[in-house]
Amino acid sequence: MRLTPAVELEYRCSMLQNHMAAEGLDAVIIVQNADLFYFTGTVQSGCLYIPAQGQPLYMVRRDAARARMESGLKEVMPFVSPRDIPPLVAGYGYPEPKRIGMEFDVLPVALFERYRKIFPSAQFSDATPLVRLVRMIKSHYEIHLMKDAADQVDKVTRLAGEVIREGMSDLELAAELEHSARLNGHLGMIRMRVFNGEMFFGHTFSGTDSAVPAYIDTPFGGVGQSPSFGQGASYKPIGRNEPIIVDFAGSIDGYVVDQTRIFALGGLSDRLRKGYDDMVRVQGLMKQIAVVDTPWGEVYDRCLALAVEMGYGDSFMGAQGSQVSFIGHGLGVEIDEYPFIARGFKDMTLQVGMAFAFEPKVVFPGEGAVGIENTFYISNDGLKQLTYSSEELVILSR
């Protein structure tokens, strides 16, 4: 178990305080698990009170002793209910906040109302954009963890080439790969910020199932095992001459990377082979244009234009009618962080420290889907690739 260094936590909180000052906020109250982990180093139930100036106060309902052990913050204390927060804050000499930020994109209304009652004279606003801005710039420590996750994904991908066999079900393949990932440190969960965003290890499926759309906002969906979780691997047997998708999210110490590779037993149709090669070309264009100060939306527009020019207007990033409006997404503690290589976002630009997955894919209903995905980050020396498994279309002869 690696604990987040105290210097990391202190820097993150100070960066948020800089954004708070620009917005005129007296305090930000963090309650969501992913944000709690990012700013405290643990997810023990409670809230993190970050004042405009001074030390943050991590108030823990369950379990305070464990929080003290896992968090590098200086001030960690137990509390019973939100009613305890004002006297605790006052006890540290902090003034009563007049403007408070909270994570409106993920905060349940009932919980928000409880906080509003204990600070009845305060004005509340959405702190989510500020949190996202801090989290989108990765430190060397974070990139190191993501490199470890890339090693994990490479092991999973190499195992796929060894264990895929005709007649095994998509679910059997997924179980083999997930078993390997767990033994190599995968946490078994992938956090998504979007409401009702749910994901396990990723998506492993084959043939026509790879072209089935799902409720989740991804180009690939899959049938899944049940309408209760209608995505991912099903009991479909793997056949010959069809694409086998291994779209896997690695996870080490809370940090994720995303990678997609395509396998096939025997071969693939000319259309699918060409589709794969063309998606590699789209990735190549991104590598040329994804430089510091380039708007996220410009990268999206130019890569989409290339895909349309190659004839994939109705199949790029999903089947017609189910296409998503992005080609890439930020990564870190969650799998849908800033930056978004997506439609719009003309005013947000790429900067050193950003990490993102780029996933150009094409979907042909009734036949299958192909594409590629890798995780990248922007260093002082330009764009670097974190995931590194062979990008060749893997044709298995057995």
PDB file of C-alpha atoms in Angstrom, residues 137-291:
ATOM      1  CA  ILE A 137      -2.485  18.780 -14.173  1.00  0.00           C
ATOM      2  CA  LYS A 138      -0.655  15.635 -13.102  1.00  0.00           C
ATOM      3  CA  SER A 139       2.463  15.630 -10.965  1.00  0.00           C
ATOM      4  CA  HIS A 140       5.467  13.381 -11.544  1.00  0.00           C
ATOM      5  CA  TYR A 141       4.147  11.219  -8.703  1.00  0.00           C
ATOM      6  CA  GLU A 142       0.815  10.734 -10.474  1.00  0.00           C
ATOM      7  CA  ILE A 143       2.425   9.969 -13.832  1.00  0.00           C
ATOM      8  CA  HIS A 144       4.597   7.373 -12.103  1.00  0.00           C
ATOM      9  CA  LEU A 145       1.473   5.595 -10.819  1.00  0.00           C
ATOM     10  CA  MET A 146      -0.070   5.723 -14.283  1.00  0.00           C
ATOM     11  CA  LYS A 147       3.077   4.173 -15.747  1.00  0.00           C
ATOM     12  CA  ASP A 148       2.639   1.303 -13.281  1.00  0.00           C
ATOM     13  CA  ALA A 149      -0.963   0.939 -14.463  1.00  0.00           C
ATOM     14  CA  ALA A 150       0.310   0.813 -18.064  1.00  0.00           C
ATOM     15  CA  ASP A 151       2.589  -2.089 -17.090  1.00  0.00           C
ATOM     16  CA  GLN A 152      -0.434  -3.866 -15.651  1.00  0.00           C
ATOM     17  CA  VAL A 153      -2.444  -3.376 -18.852  1.00  0.00           C
ATOM     18  CA  ASP A 154       0.424  -4.656 -20.985  1.00  0.00           C
ATOM     19  CA  LYS A 155       0.474  -7.888 -18.969  1.00  0.00           C
ATOM     20  CA  VAL A 156      -3.271  -8.250 -19.494  1.00  0.00           C
ATOM     21  CA  THR A 157      -2.933  -7.646 -23.230  1.00  0.00           C
ATOM     22  CA  ARG A 158      -0.132 -10.157 -23.660  1.00  0.00           C
ATOM     23  CA  LEU A 159      -2.166 -12.714 -21.708  1.00  0.00           C
ATOM     24  CA  ALA A 160      -5.110 -12.180 -24.066  1.00  0.00           C
ATOM     25  CA  GLY A 161      -2.974 -13.325 -26.982  1.00  0.00           C
ATOM     26  CA  GLU A 162      -2.148 -16.510 -25.071  1.00  0.00           C
ATOM     27  CA  VAL A 163      -5.582 -17.537 -23.803  1.00  0.00           C
ATOM     28  CA  ILE A 164      -8.028 -16.573 -26.565  1.00  0.00           C
ATOM     29  CA  ARG A 165      -9.492 -19.704 -28.123  1.00  0.00           C
ATOM     30  CA  GLU A 166     -12.408 -20.474 -30.361  1.00  0.00           C
ATOM     31  CA  GLY A 167     -15.585 -21.316 -28.468  1.00  0.00           C
ATOM     32  CA  MET A 168     -14.696 -19.674 -25.181  1.00  0.00           C
ATOM     33  CA  SER A 169     -17.217 -17.053 -24.193  1.00  0.00           C
ATOM     34  CA  ASP A 170     -16.521 -13.347 -24.016  1.00  0.00           C
ATOM     35  CA  LEU A 171     -17.209 -13.638 -20.296  1.00  0.00           C
ATOM     36  CA  GLU A 172     -14.618 -16.404 -19.868  1.00  0.00           C
ATOM     37  CA  LEU A 173     -12.011 -14.250 -21.604  1.00  0.00           C
ATOM     38  CA  ALA A 174     -12.931 -11.249 -19.483  1.00  0.00           C
ATOM     39  CA  ALA A 175     -12.623 -13.346 -16.315  1.00  0.00           C
ATOM     40  CA  GLU A 176      -9.157 -14.591 -17.320  1.00  0.00           C
ATOM     41  CA  LEU A 177      -7.947 -11.047 -17.961  1.00  0.00           C
ATOM     42  CA  GLU A 178      -9.563  -9.580 -14.858  1.00  0.00           C
ATOM     43  CA  HIS A 179      -8.033 -12.335 -12.722  1.00  0.00           C
ATOM     44  CA  SER A 180      -4.585 -11.429 -14.033  1.00  0.00           C
ATOM     45  CA  ALA A 181      -5.183  -7.727 -13.463  1.00  0.00           C
ATOM     46  CA  ARG A 182      -6.266  -8.281  -9.861  1.00  0.00           C
ATOM     47  CA  LEU A 183      -3.155 -10.321  -9.131  1.00  0.00           C
ATOM     48  CA  ASN A 184      -1.116  -7.469 -10.575  1.00  0.00           C
ATOM     49  CA  GLY A 185      -2.626  -4.804  -8.344  1.00  0.00           C
ATOM     50  CA  HIS A 186      -5.883  -3.780 -10.044  1.00  0.00           C
ATOM     51  CA  LEU A 187      -8.329  -2.398  -7.479  1.00  0.00           C
ATOM     52  CA  GLY A 188     -11.342  -3.982  -9.191  1.00  0.00           C
ATOM     53  CA  MET A 189     -13.116  -0.672  -9.645  1.00  0.00           C
ATOM     54  CA  ILE A 190     -12.949   2.173 -12.138  1.00  0.00           C
ATOM     55  CA  ARG A 191     -14.271   5.507 -10.926  1.00  0.00           C
ATOM     56  CA  MET A 192     -16.335   7.688 -13.245  1.00  0.00           C
ATOM     57  CA  ARG A 193     -17.509  11.169 -12.294  1.00  0.00           C
ATOM     58  CA  VAL A 194     -20.519  11.326 -14.583  1.00  0.00           C
ATOM     59  CA  PHE A 195     -23.860  10.551 -12.907  1.00  0.00           C
ATOM     60  CA  ASN A 196     -24.742   6.847 -13.297  1.00  0.00           C
ATOM     61  CA  GLY A 197     -21.340   6.228 -14.873  1.00  0.00           C
ATOM     62  CA  GLU A 198     -20.509   2.628 -14.068  1.00  0.00           C
ATOM     63  CA  MET A 199     -17.581   0.511 -15.173  1.00  0.00           C
ATOM     64  CA  PHE A 200     -15.747  -2.542 -13.946  1.00  0.00           C
ATOM     65  CA  PHE A 201     -12.418  -3.386 -15.602  1.00  0.00           C
ATOM     66  CA  GLY A 202     -13.393  -2.245 -19.068  1.00  0.00           C
ATOM     67  CA  HIS A 203     -14.954  -3.997 -22.043  1.00  0.00           C
ATOM     68  CA  THR A 204     -14.075  -7.418 -23.438  1.00  0.00           C
ATOM     69  CA  PHE A 205     -16.335  -8.747 -26.184  1.00  0.00           C
ATOM     70  CA  SER A 206     -16.288 -10.054 -29.747  1.00  0.00           C
ATOM     71  CA  GLY A 207     -17.990 -10.045 -33.122  1.00  0.00           C
ATOM     72  CA  THR A 208     -21.422  -8.519 -33.427  1.00  0.00           C
ATOM     73  CA  ASP A 209     -21.598  -7.894 -29.677  1.00  0.00           C
ATOM     74  CA  SER A 210     -18.837  -5.299 -30.037  1.00  0.00           C
ATOM     75  CA  ALA A 211     -21.170  -3.225 -32.225  1.00  0.00           C
ATOM     76  CA  VAL A 212     -24.096  -3.231 -29.758  1.00  0.00           C
ATOM     77  CA  PRO A 213     -24.625   0.216 -28.181  1.00  0.00           C
ATOM     78  CA  ALA A 214     -25.220   0.614 -24.453  1.00  0.00           C
ATOM     79  CA  TYR A 215     -26.409   3.263 -21.999  1.00  0.00           C
ATOM     80  CA  ILE A 216     -22.872   4.213 -21.014  1.00  0.00           C
ATOM     81  CA  ASP A 217     -21.306   7.108 -22.948  1.00  0.00           C
ATOM     82  CA  THR A 218     -18.723   5.066 -24.841  1.00  0.00           C
ATOM     83  CA  PRO A 219     -18.299   4.146 -28.522  1.00  0.00           C
ATOM     84  CA  PHE A 220     -18.336   0.426 -27.618  1.00  0.00           C
ATOM     85  CA  GLY A 221     -21.081  -0.962 -25.418  1.00  0.00           C
ATOM     86  CA  GLY A 222     -21.692  -4.691 -25.478  1.00  0.00           C
ATOM     87  CA  VAL A 223     -24.682  -6.762 -24.439  1.00  0.00           C
ATOM     88  CA  GLY A 224     -23.516  -7.662 -20.952  1.00  0.00           C
ATOM     89  CA  GLN A 225     -24.953 -10.443 -18.819  1.00  0.00           C
ATOM     90  CA  SER A 226     -28.131  -8.694 -17.703  1.00  0.00           C
ATOM     91  CA  PRO A 227     -30.207  -5.572 -18.402  1.00  0.00           C
ATOM     92  CA  SER A 228     -29.369  -4.594 -14.807  1.00  0.00           C
ATOM     93  CA  PHE A 229     -25.834  -3.811 -16.021  1.00  0.00           C
ATOM     94  CA  GLY A 230     -26.298  -3.667 -19.769  1.00  0.00           C
ATOM     95  CA  GLN A 231     -22.735  -3.383 -20.984  1.00  0.00           C
ATOM     96  CA  GLY A 232     -19.595  -5.451 -21.386  1.00  0.00           C
ATOM     97  CA  ALA A 233     -19.004  -9.165 -21.857  1.00  0.00           C
ATOM     98  CA  SER A 234     -21.791 -11.670 -22.417  1.00  0.00           C
ATOM     99  CA  TYR A 235     -21.968 -15.443 -22.810  1.00  0.00           C
ATOM    100  CA  LYS A 236     -21.450 -15.167 -26.582  1.00  0.00           C
ATOM    101  CA  PRO A 237     -18.869 -17.712 -27.822  1.00  0.00           C
ATOM    102  CA  ILE A 238     -15.842 -16.327 -29.622  1.00  0.00           C
ATOM    103  CA  GLY A 239     -15.770 -17.330 -33.265  1.00  0.00           C
ATOM    104  CA  ARG A 240     -13.297 -17.171 -36.092  1.00  0.00           C
ATOM    105  CA  ASN A 241     -12.817 -14.212 -38.404  1.00  0.00           C
ATOM    106  CA  GLU A 242     -14.382 -11.663 -36.065  1.00  0.00           C
ATOM    107  CA  PRO A 243     -12.887  -8.828 -34.020  1.00  0.00           C
ATOM    108  CA  ILE A 244     -12.156  -9.504 -30.363  1.00  0.00           C
ATOM    109  CA  ILE A 245     -12.036  -6.296 -28.322  1.00  0.00           C
ATOM    110  CA  VAL A 246      -9.842  -5.918 -25.253  1.00  0.00           C
ATOM    111  CA  ASP A 247     -10.664  -2.408 -24.038  1.00  0.00           C
ATOM    112  CA  PHE A 248      -9.086  -2.466 -20.595  1.00  0.00           C
ATOM    113  CA  ALA A 249      -8.646   0.153 -17.899  1.00  0.00           C
ATOM    114  CA  GLY A 250      -5.658  -0.474 -15.678  1.00  0.00           C
ATOM    115  CA  SER A 251      -5.732   0.696 -12.076  1.00  0.00           C
ATOM    116  CA  ILE A 252      -2.873   1.118  -9.601  1.00  0.00           C
ATOM    117  CA  ASP A 253      -3.282   2.875  -6.245  1.00  0.00           C
ATOM    118  CA  GLY A 254      -6.362   4.697  -7.490  1.00  0.00           C
ATOM    119  CA  TYR A 255      -4.914   5.896 -10.819  1.00  0.00           C
ATOM    120  CA  VAL A 256      -6.115   4.600 -14.178  1.00  0.00           C
ATOM    121  CA  VAL A 257      -4.944   4.263 -17.762  1.00  0.00           C
ATOM    122  CA  ASP A 258      -7.011   3.102 -20.728  1.00  0.00           C
ATOM    123  CA  GLN A 259      -5.943   0.928 -23.655  1.00  0.00           C
ATOM    124  CA  THR A 260      -7.743  -0.905 -26.486  1.00  0.00           C
ATOM    125  CA  ARG A 261      -6.284  -3.660 -28.666  1.00  0.00           C
ATOM    126  CA  ILE A 262      -7.935  -5.840 -31.320  1.00  0.00           C
ATOM    127  CA  PHE A 263      -7.463  -9.597 -31.748  1.00  0.00           C
ATOM    128  CA  ALA A 264      -8.922 -12.103 -34.206  1.00  0.00           C
ATOM    129  CA  LEU A 265      -8.792 -15.850 -34.797  1.00  0.00           C
ATOM    130  CA  GLY A 266      -8.031 -16.548 -38.441  1.00  0.00           C
ATOM    131  CA  GLY A 267      -8.510 -13.084 -39.906  1.00  0.00           C
ATOM    132  CA  LEU A 268     -10.836 -10.159 -40.491  1.00  0.00           C
ATOM    133  CA  SER A 269     -12.786  -8.769 -43.421  1.00  0.00           C
ATOM    134  CA  ASP A 270     -11.134  -6.170 -45.624  1.00  0.00           C
ATOM    135  CA  ARG A 271     -13.480  -3.510 -44.239  1.00  0.00           C
ATOM    136  CA  LEU A 272     -12.536  -4.229 -40.644  1.00  0.00           C
ATOM    137  CA  ARG A 273      -8.819  -4.407 -41.441  1.00  0.00           C
ATOM    138  CA  LYS A 274      -8.977  -1.094 -43.280  1.00  0.00           C
ATOM    139  CA  GLY A 275     -11.042   0.399 -40.485  1.00  0.00           C
ATOM    140  CA  TYR A 276      -8.379  -0.534 -37.965  1.00  0.00           C
ATOM    141  CA  ASP A 277      -5.542   0.863 -40.085  1.00  0.00           C
ATOM    142  CA  ASP A 278      -7.475   4.093 -40.609  1.00  0.00           C
ATOM    143  CA  MET A 279      -8.059   4.532 -36.880  1.00  0.00           C
ATOM    144  CA  VAL A 280      -4.312   4.217 -36.363  1.00  0.00           C
ATOM    145  CA  ARG A 281      -3.978   7.023 -38.923  1.00  0.00           C
ATOM    146  CA  VAL A 282      -6.387   9.180 -36.906  1.00  0.00           C
ATOM    147  CA  GLN A 283      -4.266   8.532 -33.835  1.00  0.00           C
ATOM    148  CA  GLY A 284      -1.224   9.569 -35.854  1.00  0.00           C
ATOM    149  CA  LEU A 285      -2.834  12.899 -36.704  1.00  0.00           C
ATOM    150  CA  MET A 286      -3.590  13.510 -33.023  1.00  0.00           C
ATOM    151  CA  LYS A 287       0.061  12.868 -32.159  1.00  0.00           C
ATOM    152  CA  GLN A 288       1.078  15.594 -34.631  1.00  0.00           C
ATOM    153  CA  ILE A 289      -1.350  18.277 -33.488  1.00  0.00           C
ATOM    154  CA  ALA A 290      -1.694  17.646 -29.719  1.00  0.00           C
ATOM    155  CA  VAL A 291       0.785  20.285 -28.572  1.00  0.00           C
TER     156      VAL A 291
END
